[in-house]
Amino acid sequence: MYIILSIFIVYALGVISYEFNFIFYMFIIIFSLLLYNTIKVKKIIYNIVLFSFFILSIFICKYNSTSVLSQHIDKEISLIAYIKSPKISSNTSSRYNSFNATVINVNSKKLNSKENTIIYIDKNQKIDVNSIVRLKGSVTEPSISKNNLLFNYKNHLRSKKIYSTIFCTDKVSTIERSFSKLNDISINFINYAENLFESNLNKKNADIMLSIILGNVGYLDDGFYDNIKIMGLAHIFAVSGSHIVLLYGAMLKILVLIGVKKRISWLITWSLIWFYGFLIGFPISVMRTLVMFTLLFGSEVLYRRYSSLNSIALAALILTIINPFWLFDAGFLLSFSAALGLILYSKYINKNVRTENKIIKIAYMYVFLQIFMIPVMAYFFNYIPIMGVIYNIILIPIFTYLLILGFTLLLFNSFLWYVFIILFKILDYSLNLLRYFIDLTENIAFNGIIISTLSIYEIIFFYFCIGFLLFVYNKKINCSLIGYTILTSFYLLTNIIIPMTDTGLYFNIADVGQGLFTTLTYKNYNFIFDCGSTSNKNVGKYTVVPYLTKKGINKIDGIFISHWDLDHYSGIFDILETNHIKVKNVISSYNNENIDYKILTVNNSNYIQIDNDFKIRFLWPYDEFITDNINNSSLVPLIRYNDRYIIIPGDIEEYVENMILNEINRADILIVPHHGSDTSSSESFVNSVCPNFSVMSYGTNNYGIPSAEVIKRYKTINSNILSTFNHGEINFILKNDKLYYNTYIGNKSNNYYELYFEWIIPKLFLFLFLLAIIIYNRVSYEKTGKEVIYELQNYK
């Protein structure tokens, strides 16, 4: 029985419910199921333990969410901190060195619990790692993308128990050096590895070896690492289970060959692997592997049966008790999904692979792992490295050779340096060939596919299909054809047929800081209205393109740029340069010579009409209107969907507002002109438009945006005011005569629950109905089989 697995599942559900604020509902569900199980099966203690871990998860999440430093955001404080290690980064242009640190004392007050942080210190100051320092610094909140699905740096740091960062504002004084003897060992090992490889290898080759051995991709050039990810080889450069397996196997073989007894060899190997994990700082993938190896070691020594599923569950449970938010970390999910995939492959597929060819067996394994990890890869990277199977088969043996040779040089160079000079030359040459091959693959037209992020129900359906296929493959049952037909029909119905019949309008305002980026989807048409930011310099690369990719938008029918200010168009370059997003038209009120794309200019005499329910009119500018005021050149589209209206007026000011008043009766949604500046939203304009929802898109700025007076005007007419600064991403859904909305921080319209009945519940009932058919046919098949056996017995 998988007891540990059951405990981890309940614990993980508690962490998820805490993260997404539905603790009460999950409490009721867990309590009801366990109560029912207690009454039916009478396993009282077992169910009490499960429920205790659910409660424990809530308390641990609460404990790990408390931060003293967060109470001092945007303030200068004096502190005493322990400098643990430098942060390795390929970015050499920054004026700061950054250090992983632990804060001990804040404003002369000792902390009850030490708090992790990153301290940025001017490069002109020399700082010793593994030391206690006193400094003054400004506490800052990590940058946060308040957009659903996009990478969130704040959440990434939270997985490392970091809730704020500190910029040093004064000279640092050292209180104590070599504070931790254990940390000194780790630092000396890393320094020794860096000096050894950097003095004997080409700089780029040294960085590759340091990344492989120390498990830190910060050593790698960004372009090179991007190629590695495209090839599906990133796991090699973050010390993973494969590294540990290779080291375990190599050390065990060496010890046995020199005559050490098997059990003593296990003990020595196990100890050395844990010591190696300590030296490189216990990355998540290494911790997972070490726990699993410890259980395997214990089972071998104590002659106990080893359960791979329980061991991986125990590893996950231990790590998430240490830090529950690792559950949402890319490294954690990739590591454990890969390990789980390997377990399932070994248990259910490998035994049925009827070939002795090792290459074919490895190919089968990589293909299964690739398929099994699609949801995780899609969520974090939106990319599946199709050619990764081939690259892994070709390069894994090479990396095995590099890893063993690298460790040999690392361990024995001090004694045999005069002999190892030749080995370093061989290693350098091998790494040159490796880099050449990796650079060569960049020119291959097809390395992988870009996919959108899967929804929760799609992920559940995906893994249900894998479970069904594994079941059919192992049991060889005859209801498989019916099952395949039902599952295929369900997919076609829910992912193709139903979406094709959707006539709703989806209008999204993303958070880009000081700027504006909106998308509109109607039927099979996709439009963008502005896509720029002045506070986010790489808004196109890190927000606009990933946002479109994750939503599965690969075709843009029109990009509407209100006017050519950077906060309205800076992201367009990345969209136009992206291969997987095709743009049909770029539309504005006037041309921009900086855009290498034909711009379609429009005015108030033009319109776009898709059908009777959807039309875009342009209220401004008037034909042949000329002005030196760039804001008043803004294109003003009025979008009509049924009897609902959306206005996106760019940065128009009071003069233009007065010009178009007669064209506007009302608006359901208004993107507030000029981000809420007092140059716009005149009282007459606000009263005339009288929007049901007034949306302001802005970030931290020095322009006095939004104006308090402007906000007051919209409040006076009882408009619902939403902003990307306060609410993050804002999503409007218009269906027939209904309007729904939700925001990144969880605000929803009162009628939003209706969408659950339209989207989720019908799919759930359909899925359960189809599942019942599969089970019915399975039972019918078993009954038929029993009847045949019974008749044969009677015949005899």
PDB file of N, CA, C and O in Angstrom, residues 499-539:
ATOM      1  N   PRO A 499     -15.153  24.886 -28.785  1.00  0.00           N
ATOM      2  CA  PRO A 499     -14.525  26.201 -29.023  1.00  0.00           C
ATOM      3  C   PRO A 499     -14.941  26.823 -30.352  1.00  0.00           C
ATOM      4  O   PRO A 499     -15.032  28.055 -30.456  1.00  0.00           O
ATOM      5  N   MET A 500     -15.180  26.009 -31.387  1.00  0.00           N
ATOM      6  CA  MET A 500     -15.583  26.551 -32.690  1.00  0.00           C
ATOM      7  C   MET A 500     -16.958  27.203 -32.631  1.00  0.00           C
ATOM      8  O   MET A 500     -17.262  28.109 -33.417  1.00  0.00           O
ATOM      9  N   THR A 501     -17.781  26.754 -31.691  1.00  0.00           N
ATOM     10  CA  THR A 501     -19.130  27.312 -31.572  1.00  0.00           C
ATOM     11  C   THR A 501     -19.201  28.466 -30.581  1.00  0.00           C
ATOM     12  O   THR A 501     -20.268  29.053 -30.382  1.00  0.00           O
ATOM     13  N   ASP A 502     -18.060  28.807 -29.967  1.00  0.00           N
ATOM     14  CA  ASP A 502     -18.032  29.887 -28.977  1.00  0.00           C
ATOM     15  C   ASP A 502     -18.128  31.236 -29.689  1.00  0.00           C
ATOM     16  O   ASP A 502     -17.289  31.584 -30.518  1.00  0.00           O
ATOM     17  N   THR A 503     -19.132  32.015 -29.351  1.00  0.00           N
ATOM     18  CA  THR A 503     -19.321  33.339 -29.965  1.00  0.00           C
ATOM     19  C   THR A 503     -19.054  34.469 -28.974  1.00  0.00           C
ATOM     20  O   THR A 503     -19.429  35.610 -29.218  1.00  0.00           O
ATOM     21  N   GLY A 504     -18.402  34.152 -27.848  1.00  0.00           N
ATOM     22  CA  GLY A 504     -18.106  35.164 -26.843  1.00  0.00           C
ATOM     23  C   GLY A 504     -16.937  36.041 -27.251  1.00  0.00           C
ATOM     24  O   GLY A 504     -16.157  35.720 -28.153  1.00  0.00           O
ATOM     25  N   LEU A 505     -16.815  37.175 -26.570  1.00  0.00           N
ATOM     26  CA  LEU A 505     -15.710  38.100 -26.792  1.00  0.00           C
ATOM     27  C   LEU A 505     -14.851  38.131 -25.538  1.00  0.00           C
ATOM     28  O   LEU A 505     -15.376  38.262 -24.423  1.00  0.00           O
ATOM     29  N   TYR A 506     -13.535  38.036 -25.708  1.00  0.00           N
ATOM     30  CA  TYR A 506     -12.593  37.990 -24.590  1.00  0.00           C
ATOM     31  C   TYR A 506     -11.645  39.185 -24.706  1.00  0.00           C
ATOM     32  O   TYR A 506     -10.884  39.293 -25.664  1.00  0.00           O
ATOM     33  N   PHE A 507     -11.710  40.057 -23.720  1.00  0.00           N
ATOM     34  CA  PHE A 507     -10.917  41.292 -23.737  1.00  0.00           C
ATOM     35  C   PHE A 507     -10.033  41.305 -22.496  1.00  0.00           C
ATOM     36  O   PHE A 507     -10.526  41.254 -21.362  1.00  0.00           O
ATOM     37  N   ASN A 508      -8.703  41.330 -22.712  1.00  0.00           N
ATOM     38  CA  ASN A 508      -7.751  41.220 -21.614  1.00  0.00           C
ATOM     39  C   ASN A 508      -6.828  42.424 -21.562  1.00  0.00           C
ATOM     40  O   ASN A 508      -6.300  42.853 -22.603  1.00  0.00           O
ATOM     41  N   ILE A 509      -6.645  42.963 -20.367  1.00  0.00           N
ATOM     42  CA  ILE A 509      -5.691  44.053 -20.154  1.00  0.00           C
ATOM     43  C   ILE A 509      -4.574  43.505 -19.272  1.00  0.00           C
ATOM     44  O   ILE A 509      -4.785  43.184 -18.096  1.00  0.00           O
ATOM     45  N   ALA A 510      -3.388  43.345 -19.860  1.00  0.00           N
ATOM     46  CA  ALA A 510      -2.255  42.770 -19.133  1.00  0.00           C
ATOM     47  C   ALA A 510      -1.530  43.848 -18.336  1.00  0.00           C
ATOM     48  O   ALA A 510      -1.596  45.033 -18.657  1.00  0.00           O
ATOM     49  N   ASP A 511      -0.823  43.413 -17.305  1.00  0.00           N
ATOM     50  CA  ASP A 511      -0.016  44.332 -16.501  1.00  0.00           C
ATOM     51  C   ASP A 511       1.367  44.451 -17.130  1.00  0.00           C
ATOM     52  O   ASP A 511       2.134  43.484 -17.173  1.00  0.00           O
ATOM     53  N   VAL A 512       1.688  45.648 -17.638  1.00  0.00           N
ATOM     54  CA  VAL A 512       3.016  45.891 -18.229  1.00  0.00           C
ATOM     55  C   VAL A 512       3.714  47.061 -17.545  1.00  0.00           C
ATOM     56  O   VAL A 512       4.630  47.664 -18.103  1.00  0.00           O
ATOM     57  N   GLY A 513       3.273  47.407 -16.332  1.00  0.00           N
ATOM     58  CA  GLY A 513       3.844  48.566 -15.662  1.00  0.00           C
ATOM     59  C   GLY A 513       3.281  49.834 -16.272  1.00  0.00           C
ATOM     60  O   GLY A 513       2.083  49.939 -16.554  1.00  0.00           O
ATOM     61  N   GLN A 514       4.158  50.830 -16.497  1.00  0.00           N
ATOM     62  CA  GLN A 514       3.716  52.097 -17.063  1.00  0.00           C
ATOM     63  C   GLN A 514       3.573  51.964 -18.581  1.00  0.00           C
ATOM     64  O   GLN A 514       4.518  52.161 -19.338  1.00  0.00           O
ATOM     65  N   GLY A 515       2.388  51.609 -19.015  1.00  0.00           N
ATOM     66  CA  GLY A 515       2.130  51.399 -20.433  1.00  0.00           C
ATOM     67  C   GLY A 515       0.769  50.756 -20.627  1.00  0.00           C
ATOM     68  O   GLY A 515      -0.080  50.791 -19.725  1.00  0.00           O
ATOM     69  N   LEU A 516       0.567  50.172 -21.810  1.00  0.00           N
ATOM     70  CA  LEU A 516      -0.719  49.544 -22.115  1.00  0.00           C
ATOM     71  C   LEU A 516      -0.512  48.389 -23.072  1.00  0.00           C
ATOM     72  O   LEU A 516       0.204  48.504 -24.065  1.00  0.00           O
ATOM     73  N   PHE A 517      -1.130  47.256 -22.745  1.00  0.00           N
ATOM     74  CA  PHE A 517      -1.132  46.080 -23.620  1.00  0.00           C
ATOM     75  C   PHE A 517      -2.454  45.352 -23.429  1.00  0.00           C
ATOM     76  O   PHE A 517      -2.744  44.875 -22.346  1.00  0.00           O
ATOM     77  N   THR A 518      -3.264  45.321 -24.492  1.00  0.00           N
ATOM     78  CA  THR A 518      -4.556  44.649 -24.414  1.00  0.00           C
ATOM     79  C   THR A 518      -4.709  43.691 -25.585  1.00  0.00           C
ATOM     80  O   THR A 518      -4.154  43.914 -26.679  1.00  0.00           O
ATOM     81  N   THR A 519      -5.440  42.614 -25.362  1.00  0.00           N
ATOM     82  CA  THR A 519      -5.763  41.673 -26.434  1.00  0.00           C
ATOM     83  C   THR A 519      -7.267  41.472 -26.484  1.00  0.00           C
ATOM     84  O   THR A 519      -7.952  41.562 -25.458  1.00  0.00           O
ATOM     85  N   LEU A 520      -7.765  41.215 -27.671  1.00  0.00           N
ATOM     86  CA  LEU A 520      -9.194  40.958 -27.858  1.00  0.00           C
ATOM     87  C   LEU A 520      -9.347  39.751 -28.786  1.00  0.00           C
ATOM     88  O   LEU A 520      -8.724  39.704 -29.858  1.00  0.00           O
ATOM     89  N   THR A 521     -10.142  38.788 -28.358  1.00  0.00           N
ATOM     90  CA  THR A 521     -10.399  37.589 -29.157  1.00  0.00           C
ATOM     91  C   THR A 521     -11.892  37.443 -29.381  1.00  0.00           C
ATOM     92  O   THR A 521     -12.681  37.496 -28.425  1.00  0.00           O
ATOM     93  N   TYR A 522     -12.259  37.279 -30.640  1.00  0.00           N
ATOM     94  CA  TYR A 522     -13.658  37.040 -30.999  1.00  0.00           C
ATOM     95  C   TYR A 522     -13.677  35.961 -32.077  1.00  0.00           C
ATOM     96  O   TYR A 522     -13.085  36.141 -33.144  1.00  0.00           O
ATOM     97  N   LYS A 523     -14.366  34.856 -31.760  1.00  0.00           N
ATOM     98  CA  LYS A 523     -14.367  33.698 -32.653  1.00  0.00           C
ATOM     99  C   LYS A 523     -12.914  33.330 -32.974  1.00  0.00           C
ATOM    100  O   LYS A 523     -12.123  33.078 -32.084  1.00  0.00           O
ATOM    101  N   ASN A 524     -12.540  33.316 -34.257  1.00  0.00           N
ATOM    102  CA  ASN A 524     -11.175  32.936 -34.623  1.00  0.00           C
ATOM    103  C   ASN A 524     -10.303  34.156 -34.914  1.00  0.00           C
ATOM    104  O   ASN A 524      -9.240  34.033 -35.529  1.00  0.00           O
ATOM    105  N   TYR A 525     -10.741  35.323 -34.474  1.00  0.00           N
ATOM    106  CA  TYR A 525     -10.009  36.564 -34.740  1.00  0.00           C
ATOM    107  C   TYR A 525      -9.296  37.032 -33.472  1.00  0.00           C
ATOM    108  O   TYR A 525      -9.870  36.999 -32.370  1.00  0.00           O
ATOM    109  N   ASN A 526      -8.059  37.476 -33.641  1.00  0.00           N
ATOM    110  CA  ASN A 526      -7.259  37.988 -32.523  1.00  0.00           C
ATOM    111  C   ASN A 526      -6.743  39.384 -32.849  1.00  0.00           C
ATOM    112  O   ASN A 526      -6.175  39.603 -33.932  1.00  0.00           O
ATOM    113  N   PHE A 527      -6.953  40.306 -31.921  1.00  0.00           N
ATOM    114  CA  PHE A 527      -6.488  41.676 -32.108  1.00  0.00           C
ATOM    115  C   PHE A 527      -5.682  42.116 -30.888  1.00  0.00           C
ATOM    116  O   PHE A 527      -5.926  41.671 -29.763  1.00  0.00           O
ATOM    117  N   ILE A 528      -4.728  43.017 -31.132  1.00  0.00           N
ATOM    118  CA  ILE A 528      -3.974  43.653 -30.057  1.00  0.00           C
ATOM    119  C   ILE A 528      -4.205  45.152 -30.163  1.00  0.00           C
ATOM    120  O   ILE A 528      -4.124  45.729 -31.250  1.00  0.00           O
ATOM    121  N   PHE A 529      -4.496  45.785 -29.026  1.00  0.00           N
ATOM    122  CA  PHE A 529      -4.646  47.240 -28.965  1.00  0.00           C
ATOM    123  C   PHE A 529      -3.565  47.780 -28.037  1.00  0.00           C
ATOM    124  O   PHE A 529      -3.676  47.687 -26.808  1.00  0.00           O
ATOM    125  N   ASP A 530      -2.497  48.284 -28.650  1.00  0.00           N
ATOM    126  CA  ASP A 530      -1.320  48.810 -27.954  1.00  0.00           C
ATOM    127  C   ASP A 530      -0.536  47.694 -27.265  1.00  0.00           C
ATOM    128  O   ASP A 530      -1.116  46.709 -26.775  1.00  0.00           O
ATOM    129  N   CYS A 531       0.774  47.877 -27.243  1.00  0.00           N
ATOM    130  CA  CYS A 531       1.635  46.859 -26.605  1.00  0.00           C
ATOM    131  C   CYS A 531       2.981  47.485 -26.248  1.00  0.00           C
ATOM    132  O   CYS A 531       3.995  47.182 -26.863  1.00  0.00           O
ATOM    133  N   GLY A 532       2.973  48.370 -25.267  1.00  0.00           N
ATOM    134  CA  GLY A 532       4.213  49.034 -24.900  1.00  0.00           C
ATOM    135  C   GLY A 532       4.325  49.332 -23.421  1.00  0.00           C
ATOM    136  O   GLY A 532       3.344  49.236 -22.672  1.00  0.00           O
ATOM    137  N   SER A 533       5.532  49.695 -23.012  1.00  0.00           N
ATOM    138  CA  SER A 533       5.785  50.045 -21.612  1.00  0.00           C
ATOM    139  C   SER A 533       7.085  50.837 -21.539  1.00  0.00           C
ATOM    140  O   SER A 533       8.033  50.563 -22.283  1.00  0.00           O
ATOM    141  N   THR A 534       7.129  51.814 -20.663  1.00  0.00           N
ATOM    142  CA  THR A 534       8.372  52.554 -20.426  1.00  0.00           C
ATOM    143  C   THR A 534       9.069  52.084 -19.148  1.00  0.00           C
ATOM    144  O   THR A 534      10.262  52.326 -18.977  1.00  0.00           O
ATOM    145  N   SER A 535       8.359  51.411 -18.275  1.00  0.00           N
ATOM    146  CA  SER A 535       8.975  50.919 -17.045  1.00  0.00           C
ATOM    147  C   SER A 535       9.535  49.509 -17.217  1.00  0.00           C
ATOM    148  O   SER A 535      10.376  49.069 -16.451  1.00  0.00           O
ATOM    149  N   ASN A 536       9.067  48.790 -18.228  1.00  0.00           N
ATOM    150  CA  ASN A 536       9.541  47.441 -18.530  1.00  0.00           C
ATOM    151  C   ASN A 536      10.241  47.484 -19.889  1.00  0.00           C
ATOM    152  O   ASN A 536       9.598  47.441 -20.937  1.00  0.00           O
ATOM    153  N   LYS A 537      11.564  47.584 -19.875  1.00  0.00           N
ATOM    154  CA  LYS A 537      12.315  47.811 -21.107  1.00  0.00           C
ATOM    155  C   LYS A 537      12.230  46.634 -22.068  1.00  0.00           C
ATOM    156  O   LYS A 537      12.353  46.805 -23.278  1.00  0.00           O
ATOM    157  N   ASN A 538      12.051  45.442 -21.571  1.00  0.00           N
ATOM    158  CA  ASN A 538      11.960  44.251 -22.418  1.00  0.00           C
ATOM    159  C   ASN A 538      10.547  43.687 -22.408  1.00  0.00           C
ATOM    160  O   ASN A 538      10.342  42.483 -22.358  1.00  0.00           O
ATOM    161  N   VAL A 539       9.568  44.592 -22.474  1.00  0.00           N
ATOM    162  CA  VAL A 539       8.173  44.170 -22.348  1.00  0.00           C
ATOM    163  C   VAL A 539       7.772  43.205 -23.458  1.00  0.00           C
ATOM    164  O   VAL A 539       6.970  42.292 -23.241  1.00  0.00           O
TER     165      VAL A 539
END
